[in-house]
Amino acid sequence: DAGVTQSPTHLIKTRGQQVTLRCSPKSGHDTVSWYQQALGQGPQFIFQYYEEEERQRGNFPDRFSGHQFPNYSSELNVNALLLGDSALYLCASSLYRTRGSSYEQYFGPGTRLTVT
Amino acid sequence: GQNIDQPTEMTATEGAIVQINCTYQTSGFNGLFWYQQHAGEAPTFLSYNVLDGLEEKGRFSSFLSRSKGYSYLLLKELQMKDSASYLCAPDSWGKLQFGAGTQVVVTP
């Protein structure tokens, strides 16, 4: 049973460039959430995708966008990179719930993005 | 809005018990997750509390008081491998709001 996978593992970009990160959810999961984790901080919620639509969004600018494909995999795109975008980007998958208790979110190993 | 508060670091000896407190103020609340994160690794699930009270799972237990906006994670019979960051995360319909985490250091 494959867990959550992310690619690439590491990435170095220059300020102003654009980047795309990829995530494949755990088998049987239909929802993907993206988080940004700066060094020494907890993960910060970017957005969540279900049925190929953005369902919830955190306090991140429009430079951060995403997509979910029919096979439930997802991409995170960041435009006009800033030095402050350097962080570990985590993808988490789960089953979607509209109300009540949530299901556990399984995290992938993350993509370490460095912006120079 | 959101405000999650946890101690930055706690140190305890092998075999001891440590309690990590978490207070939160958040809009829209389903329940509260606790995750463990070793350095350089992804967070791994420990517990999820929806109702008030204590939930026990082996050496780890978690408590929730919704009215007080308070939770704690209890780690018993500490082992060296328990040295890690412990993250409290109130859940708003799948949107997890993580605190900065509590670094637990287990000493021999």
PDB file of C-alpha atoms in Angstrom:
ATOM      1  CA  ASP A   1       0.000   0.000   0.000  1.00  0.00           C
ATOM      2  CA  ALA A   2       1.759   3.132  -1.225  1.00  0.00           C
ATOM      3  CA  GLY A   3       1.678   6.086   1.108  1.00  0.00           C
ATOM      4  CA  VAL A   4       1.717   9.734   0.089  1.00  0.00           C
ATOM      5  CA  THR A   5       4.480  10.494  -2.378  1.00  0.00           C
ATOM      6  CA  GLN A   6       5.899  13.861  -3.372  1.00  0.00           C
ATOM      7  CA  SER A   7       8.312  15.030  -6.037  1.00  0.00           C
ATOM      8  CA  PRO A   8      10.868  16.369  -6.270  1.00  0.00           C
ATOM      9  CA  THR A   9      12.581  15.813  -2.921  1.00  0.00           C
ATOM     10  CA  HIS A  10      14.675  18.952  -3.151  1.00  0.00           C
ATOM     11  CA  LEU A  11      14.556  21.966  -5.427  1.00  0.00           C
ATOM     12  CA  ILE A  12      16.621  25.122  -5.795  1.00  0.00           C
ATOM     13  CA  LYS A  13      15.120  28.101  -7.606  1.00  0.00           C
ATOM     14  CA  THR A  14      16.016  31.720  -8.164  1.00  0.00           C
ATOM     15  CA  ARG A  15      13.908  34.632  -6.932  1.00  0.00           C
ATOM     16  CA  GLY A  16      11.220  35.513  -9.481  1.00  0.00           C
ATOM     17  CA  GLN A  17      11.017  32.048 -10.986  1.00  0.00           C
ATOM     18  CA  GLN A  18       8.044  29.696 -10.910  1.00  0.00           C
ATOM     19  CA  VAL A  19       7.911  26.213  -9.393  1.00  0.00           C
ATOM     20  CA  THR A  20       5.573  23.199  -9.558  1.00  0.00           C
ATOM     21  CA  LEU A  21       5.482  20.561  -6.847  1.00  0.00           C
ATOM     22  CA  ARG A  22       3.662  17.259  -7.197  1.00  0.00           C
ATOM     23  CA  CYS A  23       1.811  14.945  -4.836  1.00  0.00           C
ATOM     24  CA  SER A  24       0.192  11.528  -5.147  1.00  0.00           C
ATOM     25  CA  PRO A  25      -2.215  10.682  -2.323  1.00  0.00           C
ATOM     26  CA  LYS A  26      -2.374   7.479  -0.345  1.00  0.00           C
ATOM     27  CA  SER A  27      -4.350   4.757  -2.073  1.00  0.00           C
ATOM     28  CA  GLY A  28      -8.084   5.202  -1.427  1.00  0.00           C
ATOM     29  CA  HIS A  29      -7.850   8.880  -0.474  1.00  0.00           C
ATOM     30  CA  ASP A  30      -9.653  11.575  -2.420  1.00  0.00           C
ATOM     31  CA  THR A  31      -8.574  14.812  -0.741  1.00  0.00           C
ATOM     32  CA  VAL A  32      -5.224  16.558  -0.864  1.00  0.00           C
ATOM     33  CA  SER A  33      -4.072  19.411   1.349  1.00  0.00           C
ATOM     34  CA  TRP A  34      -0.878  21.421   1.009  1.00  0.00           C
ATOM     35  CA  TYR A  35       1.130  22.927   3.869  1.00  0.00           C
ATOM     36  CA  GLN A  36       4.195  25.141   4.084  1.00  0.00           C
ATOM     37  CA  GLN A  37       6.600  24.526   6.957  1.00  0.00           C
ATOM     38  CA  ALA A  38       9.317  27.071   7.654  1.00  0.00           C
ATOM     39  CA  LEU A  39      12.290  26.012   9.744  1.00  0.00           C
ATOM     40  CA  GLY A  40      11.385  25.713  13.416  1.00  0.00           C
ATOM     41  CA  GLN A  41       7.681  26.324  12.799  1.00  0.00           C
ATOM     42  CA  GLY A  42       4.612  24.162  12.468  1.00  0.00           C
ATOM     43  CA  PRO A  43       3.058  23.514   9.054  1.00  0.00           C
ATOM     44  CA  GLN A  44       0.838  26.308   7.736  1.00  0.00           C
ATOM     45  CA  PHE A  45      -2.238  25.380   5.690  1.00  0.00           C
ATOM     46  CA  ILE A  46      -2.136  26.589   2.076  1.00  0.00           C
ATOM     47  CA  PHE A  47      -5.221  24.980   0.529  1.00  0.00           C
ATOM     48  CA  GLN A  48      -7.235  21.786   0.153  1.00  0.00           C
ATOM     49  CA  TYR A  49      -8.503  20.078  -3.004  1.00  0.00           C
ATOM     50  CA  TYR A  50     -11.411  17.707  -3.415  1.00  0.00           C
ATOM     51  CA  GLU A  51     -13.190  16.739  -6.628  1.00  0.00           C
ATOM     52  CA  GLU A  52     -10.686  18.867  -8.547  1.00  0.00           C
ATOM     53  CA  GLU A  53     -11.824  22.031  -6.762  1.00  0.00           C
ATOM     54  CA  GLU A  54     -10.193  24.187  -4.117  1.00  0.00           C
ATOM     55  CA  ARG A  55     -12.368  23.686  -1.014  1.00  0.00           C
ATOM     56  CA  GLN A  56     -10.540  25.689   1.621  1.00  0.00           C
ATOM     57  CA  ARG A  57      -7.694  28.173   1.531  1.00  0.00           C
ATOM     58  CA  GLY A  58      -5.324  29.553   4.138  1.00  0.00           C
ATOM     59  CA  ASN A  59      -3.736  33.007   4.292  1.00  0.00           C
ATOM     60  CA  PHE A  60      -1.514  32.689   1.262  1.00  0.00           C
ATOM     61  CA  PRO A  61      -1.328  35.101  -1.701  1.00  0.00           C
ATOM     62  CA  ASP A  62      -2.606  34.308  -5.171  1.00  0.00           C
ATOM     63  CA  ARG A  63       0.945  33.456  -6.219  1.00  0.00           C
ATOM     64  CA  PHE A  64       0.157  30.084  -4.673  1.00  0.00           C
ATOM     65  CA  SER A  65      -2.186  28.042  -6.833  1.00  0.00           C
ATOM     66  CA  GLY A  66      -3.007  24.417  -7.217  1.00  0.00           C
ATOM     67  CA  HIS A  67      -4.692  21.749  -9.198  1.00  0.00           C
ATOM     68  CA  GLN A  68      -6.146  18.313  -8.602  1.00  0.00           C
ATOM     69  CA  PHE A  69      -6.386  15.715 -11.335  1.00  0.00           C
ATOM     70  CA  PRO A  70      -9.075  13.046 -11.871  1.00  0.00           C
ATOM     71  CA  ASN A  71      -6.764  10.429 -10.316  1.00  0.00           C
ATOM     72  CA  TYR A  72      -6.696  12.607  -7.135  1.00  0.00           C
ATOM     73  CA  SER A  73      -3.041  13.599  -7.531  1.00  0.00           C
ATOM     74  CA  SER A  74      -2.277  17.262  -7.079  1.00  0.00           C
ATOM     75  CA  GLU A  75       0.140  20.034  -7.996  1.00  0.00           C
ATOM     76  CA  LEU A  76       1.159  23.136  -6.104  1.00  0.00           C
ATOM     77  CA  ASN A  77       2.361  26.065  -8.203  1.00  0.00           C
ATOM     78  CA  VAL A  78       4.163  29.083  -6.836  1.00  0.00           C
ATOM     79  CA  ASN A  79       4.806  32.075  -9.109  1.00  0.00           C
ATOM     80  CA  ALA A  80       7.218  34.984  -8.704  1.00  0.00           C
ATOM     81  CA  LEU A  81       9.211  33.198  -6.002  1.00  0.00           C
ATOM     82  CA  LEU A  82      10.416  35.199  -3.025  1.00  0.00           C
ATOM     83  CA  LEU A  83      13.266  34.355  -0.670  1.00  0.00           C
ATOM     84  CA  GLY A  84      10.639  33.873   2.043  1.00  0.00           C
ATOM     85  CA  ASP A  85       9.078  31.022   0.088  1.00  0.00           C
ATOM     86  CA  SER A  86      12.011  28.822   1.074  1.00  0.00           C
ATOM     87  CA  ALA A  87      10.459  26.056   3.173  1.00  0.00           C
ATOM     88  CA  LEU A  88       9.424  22.423   3.343  1.00  0.00           C
ATOM     89  CA  TYR A  89       6.211  21.913   1.380  1.00  0.00           C
ATOM     90  CA  LEU A  90       4.113  19.070   2.704  1.00  0.00           C
ATOM     91  CA  CYS A  91       1.255  17.320   1.011  1.00  0.00           C
ATOM     92  CA  ALA A  92      -1.328  15.480   3.099  1.00  0.00           C
ATOM     93  CA  SER A  93      -4.074  13.171   1.890  1.00  0.00           C
ATOM     94  CA  SER A  94      -7.302  12.059   3.524  1.00  0.00           C
ATOM     95  CA  LEU A  95     -10.915  11.179   2.862  1.00  0.00           C
ATOM     96  CA  TYR A  96     -13.293  14.107   2.454  1.00  0.00           C
ATOM     97  CA  ARG A  97     -15.861  14.923   5.127  1.00  0.00           C
ATOM     98  CA  THR A  98     -18.323  17.798   4.900  1.00  0.00           C
ATOM     99  CA  ARG A  99     -19.301  17.960   8.520  1.00  0.00           C
ATOM    100  CA  GLY A 100     -18.425  16.420  11.810  1.00  0.00           C
ATOM    101  CA  SER A 101     -15.183  14.704  12.593  1.00  0.00           C
ATOM    102  CA  SER A 102     -12.365  14.536  10.127  1.00  0.00           C
ATOM    103  CA  TYR A 103     -10.287  11.666   9.000  1.00  0.00           C
ATOM    104  CA  GLU A 104      -6.602  11.472   9.780  1.00  0.00           C
ATOM    105  CA  GLN A 105      -4.384  13.302   7.314  1.00  0.00           C
ATOM    106  CA  TYR A 106      -1.388  11.302   6.108  1.00  0.00           C
ATOM    107  CA  PHE A 107       1.630  13.421   5.241  1.00  0.00           C
ATOM    108  CA  GLY A 108       4.132  12.872   2.482  1.00  0.00           C
ATOM    109  CA  PRO A 109       7.889  13.303   2.996  1.00  0.00           C
ATOM    110  CA  GLY A 110       7.791  16.850   1.624  1.00  0.00           C
ATOM    111  CA  THR A 111       9.669  18.878  -0.949  1.00  0.00           C
ATOM    112  CA  ARG A 112      12.443  21.129   0.341  1.00  0.00           C
ATOM    113  CA  LEU A 113      12.371  24.336  -1.706  1.00  0.00           C
ATOM    114  CA  THR A 114      15.271  26.759  -1.522  1.00  0.00           C
ATOM    115  CA  VAL A 115      14.939  30.152  -3.195  1.00  0.00           C
ATOM    116  CA  THR A 116      18.183  32.038  -3.802  1.00  0.00           C
TER     117      THR A 116
ATOM    118  CA  GLY B   1      -8.685  33.673  13.413  1.00  0.00           C
ATOM    119  CA  GLN B   2      -6.387  31.242  15.127  1.00  0.00           C
ATOM    120  CA  ASN B   3      -3.988  31.217  18.038  1.00  0.00           C
ATOM    121  CA  ILE B   4      -2.355  27.972  19.152  1.00  0.00           C
ATOM    122  CA  ASP B   5      -0.002  28.017  22.113  1.00  0.00           C
ATOM    123  CA  GLN B   6       2.365  25.219  23.167  1.00  0.00           C
ATOM    124  CA  PRO B   7       5.591  25.225  25.184  1.00  0.00           C
ATOM    125  CA  THR B   8       8.669  25.499  22.998  1.00  0.00           C
ATOM    126  CA  GLU B   9      10.710  22.758  24.614  1.00  0.00           C
ATOM    127  CA  MET B  10      10.463  20.132  27.338  1.00  0.00           C
ATOM    128  CA  THR B  11      13.165  17.831  28.687  1.00  0.00           C
ATOM    129  CA  ALA B  12      12.573  14.557  30.539  1.00  0.00           C
ATOM    130  CA  THR B  13      14.487  11.410  31.374  1.00  0.00           C
ATOM    131  CA  GLU B  14      13.962   7.976  29.905  1.00  0.00           C
ATOM    132  CA  GLY B  15      11.082   6.143  31.591  1.00  0.00           C
ATOM    133  CA  ALA B  16       9.456   9.343  32.864  1.00  0.00           C
ATOM    134  CA  ILE B  17       6.118  10.946  31.979  1.00  0.00           C
ATOM    135  CA  VAL B  18       5.734  14.249  30.147  1.00  0.00           C
ATOM    136  CA  GLN B  19       2.574  16.281  29.556  1.00  0.00           C
ATOM    137  CA  ILE B  20       2.458  18.729  26.652  1.00  0.00           C
ATOM    138  CA  ASN B  21      -0.230  21.369  26.977  1.00  0.00           C
ATOM    139  CA  CYS B  22      -1.916  23.150  24.101  1.00  0.00           C
ATOM    140  CA  THR B  23      -4.347  26.047  24.262  1.00  0.00           C
ATOM    141  CA  TYR B  24      -6.137  27.306  21.213  1.00  0.00           C
ATOM    142  CA  GLN B  25      -8.506  29.958  19.977  1.00  0.00           C
ATOM    143  CA  THR B  26      -9.915  29.158  16.586  1.00  0.00           C
ATOM    144  CA  SER B  27     -13.031  29.693  14.538  1.00  0.00           C
ATOM    145  CA  GLY B  28     -14.736  26.554  13.299  1.00  0.00           C
ATOM    146  CA  PHE B  29     -13.722  23.538  15.323  1.00  0.00           C
ATOM    147  CA  ASN B  30     -14.291  19.821  14.677  1.00  0.00           C
ATOM    148  CA  GLY B  31     -11.668  18.304  16.892  1.00  0.00           C
ATOM    149  CA  LEU B  32      -7.964  18.357  17.627  1.00  0.00           C
ATOM    150  CA  PHE B  33      -5.067  16.377  16.212  1.00  0.00           C
ATOM    151  CA  TRP B  34      -1.686  15.589  17.731  1.00  0.00           C
ATOM    152  CA  TYR B  35       1.188  14.755  15.406  1.00  0.00           C
ATOM    153  CA  GLN B  36       4.777  13.691  16.057  1.00  0.00           C
ATOM    154  CA  GLN B  37       7.537  15.001  13.817  1.00  0.00           C
ATOM    155  CA  HIS B  38      11.139  13.843  13.902  1.00  0.00           C
ATOM    156  CA  ALA B  39      13.719  16.230  12.477  1.00  0.00           C
ATOM    157  CA  GLY B  40      13.740  16.182   8.693  1.00  0.00           C
ATOM    158  CA  GLU B  41      10.710  13.904   8.474  1.00  0.00           C
ATOM    159  CA  ALA B  42       6.981  14.279   7.809  1.00  0.00           C
ATOM    160  CA  PRO B  43       4.511  14.576  10.698  1.00  0.00           C
ATOM    161  CA  THR B  44       2.965  11.269  11.764  1.00  0.00           C
ATOM    162  CA  PHE B  45      -0.483  10.904  13.336  1.00  0.00           C
ATOM    163  CA  LEU B  46      -0.745  10.263  17.087  1.00  0.00           C
ATOM    164  CA  SER B  47      -4.333  11.047  18.070  1.00  0.00           C
ATOM    165  CA  TYR B  48      -7.561  12.834  17.216  1.00  0.00           C
ATOM    166  CA  ASN B  49     -10.007  14.051  19.888  1.00  0.00           C
ATOM    167  CA  VAL B  50     -13.533  15.076  18.959  1.00  0.00           C
ATOM    168  CA  LEU B  51     -15.327  14.738  22.300  1.00  0.00           C
ATOM    169  CA  ASP B  52     -14.223  16.073  25.664  1.00  0.00           C
ATOM    170  CA  GLY B  53     -12.223  13.679  27.762  1.00  0.00           C
ATOM    171  CA  LEU B  54      -9.221  11.432  27.706  1.00  0.00           C
ATOM    172  CA  GLU B  55      -8.349   9.011  24.922  1.00  0.00           C
ATOM    173  CA  GLU B  56      -5.671   6.445  25.650  1.00  0.00           C
ATOM    174  CA  LYS B  57      -3.598   4.690  23.034  1.00  0.00           C
ATOM    175  CA  GLY B  58      -0.722   2.677  24.431  1.00  0.00           C
ATOM    176  CA  ARG B  59       1.954   4.927  25.921  1.00  0.00           C
ATOM    177  CA  PHE B  60       0.290   8.038  24.496  1.00  0.00           C
ATOM    178  CA  SER B  61      -2.918   9.649  25.771  1.00  0.00           C
ATOM    179  CA  SER B  62      -4.649  12.832  24.670  1.00  0.00           C
ATOM    180  CA  PHE B  63      -7.182  15.006  26.464  1.00  0.00           C
ATOM    181  CA  LEU B  64      -9.565  17.631  25.145  1.00  0.00           C
ATOM    182  CA  SER B  65     -11.740  20.294  26.763  1.00  0.00           C
ATOM    183  CA  ARG B  66     -13.692  22.105  24.070  1.00  0.00           C
ATOM    184  CA  SER B  67     -15.186  24.648  26.469  1.00  0.00           C
ATOM    185  CA  LYS B  68     -11.750  25.640  27.742  1.00  0.00           C
ATOM    186  CA  GLY B  69      -9.960  25.517  24.398  1.00  0.00           C
ATOM    187  CA  TYR B  70      -7.408  23.191  25.951  1.00  0.00           C
ATOM    188  CA  SER B  71      -5.766  19.897  25.134  1.00  0.00           C
ATOM    189  CA  TYR B  72      -2.809  17.920  26.356  1.00  0.00           C
ATOM    190  CA  LEU B  73      -0.738  15.012  25.130  1.00  0.00           C
ATOM    191  CA  LEU B  74       0.616  12.640  27.762  1.00  0.00           C
ATOM    192  CA  LEU B  75       3.676  10.560  26.941  1.00  0.00           C
ATOM    193  CA  LYS B  76       4.350   7.733  29.387  1.00  0.00           C
ATOM    194  CA  GLU B  77       7.388   5.463  29.844  1.00  0.00           C
ATOM    195  CA  LEU B  78       9.472   7.770  27.707  1.00  0.00           C
ATOM    196  CA  GLN B  79      11.926   6.189  25.294  1.00  0.00           C
ATOM    197  CA  MET B  80      14.873   7.809  23.516  1.00  0.00           C
ATOM    198  CA  LYS B  81      13.009   7.476  20.204  1.00  0.00           C
ATOM    199  CA  ASP B  82      10.298   9.782  21.582  1.00  0.00           C
ATOM    200  CA  SER B  83      12.678  12.741  21.177  1.00  0.00           C
ATOM    201  CA  ALA B  84      10.827  14.748  18.543  1.00  0.00           C
ATOM    202  CA  SER B  85       8.585  17.745  17.960  1.00  0.00           C
ATOM    203  CA  TYR B  86       4.943  17.321  18.993  1.00  0.00           C
ATOM    204  CA  LEU B  87       2.408  19.374  17.085  1.00  0.00           C
ATOM    205  CA  CYS B  88      -1.037  20.366  18.301  1.00  0.00           C
ATOM    206  CA  ALA B  89      -3.504  21.032  15.456  1.00  0.00           C
ATOM    207  CA  PRO B  90      -7.126  22.135  15.860  1.00  0.00           C
ATOM    208  CA  ASP B  91      -9.171  20.910  12.916  1.00  0.00           C
ATOM    209  CA  SER B  92     -11.648  22.972  10.982  1.00  0.00           C
ATOM    210  CA  TRP B  93     -13.244  20.523   8.525  1.00  0.00           C
ATOM    211  CA  GLY B  94      -9.947  19.225   7.297  1.00  0.00           C
ATOM    212  CA  LYS B  95      -8.045  22.488   7.603  1.00  0.00           C
ATOM    213  CA  LEU B  96      -5.436  21.781  10.259  1.00  0.00           C
ATOM    214  CA  GLN B  97      -4.047  24.790  12.115  1.00  0.00           C
ATOM    215  CA  PHE B  98      -0.715  23.779  13.580  1.00  0.00           C
ATOM    216  CA  GLY B  99       1.060  25.332  16.514  1.00  0.00           C
ATOM    217  CA  ALA B 100       4.829  25.812  16.381  1.00  0.00           C
ATOM    218  CA  GLY B 101       5.319  22.491  18.130  1.00  0.00           C
ATOM    219  CA  THR B 102       6.929  21.369  21.370  1.00  0.00           C
ATOM    220  CA  GLN B 103      10.422  19.905  21.114  1.00  0.00           C
ATOM    221  CA  VAL B 104      10.703  17.005  23.581  1.00  0.00           C
ATOM    222  CA  VAL B 105      14.204  15.985  24.520  1.00  0.00           C
ATOM    223  CA  VAL B 106      14.563  12.604  26.239  1.00  0.00           C
ATOM    224  CA  THR B 107      17.785  12.133  28.180  1.00  0.00           C
ATOM    225  CA  PRO B 108      19.285   8.832  29.414  1.00  0.00           C
TER     226      PRO B 108
END
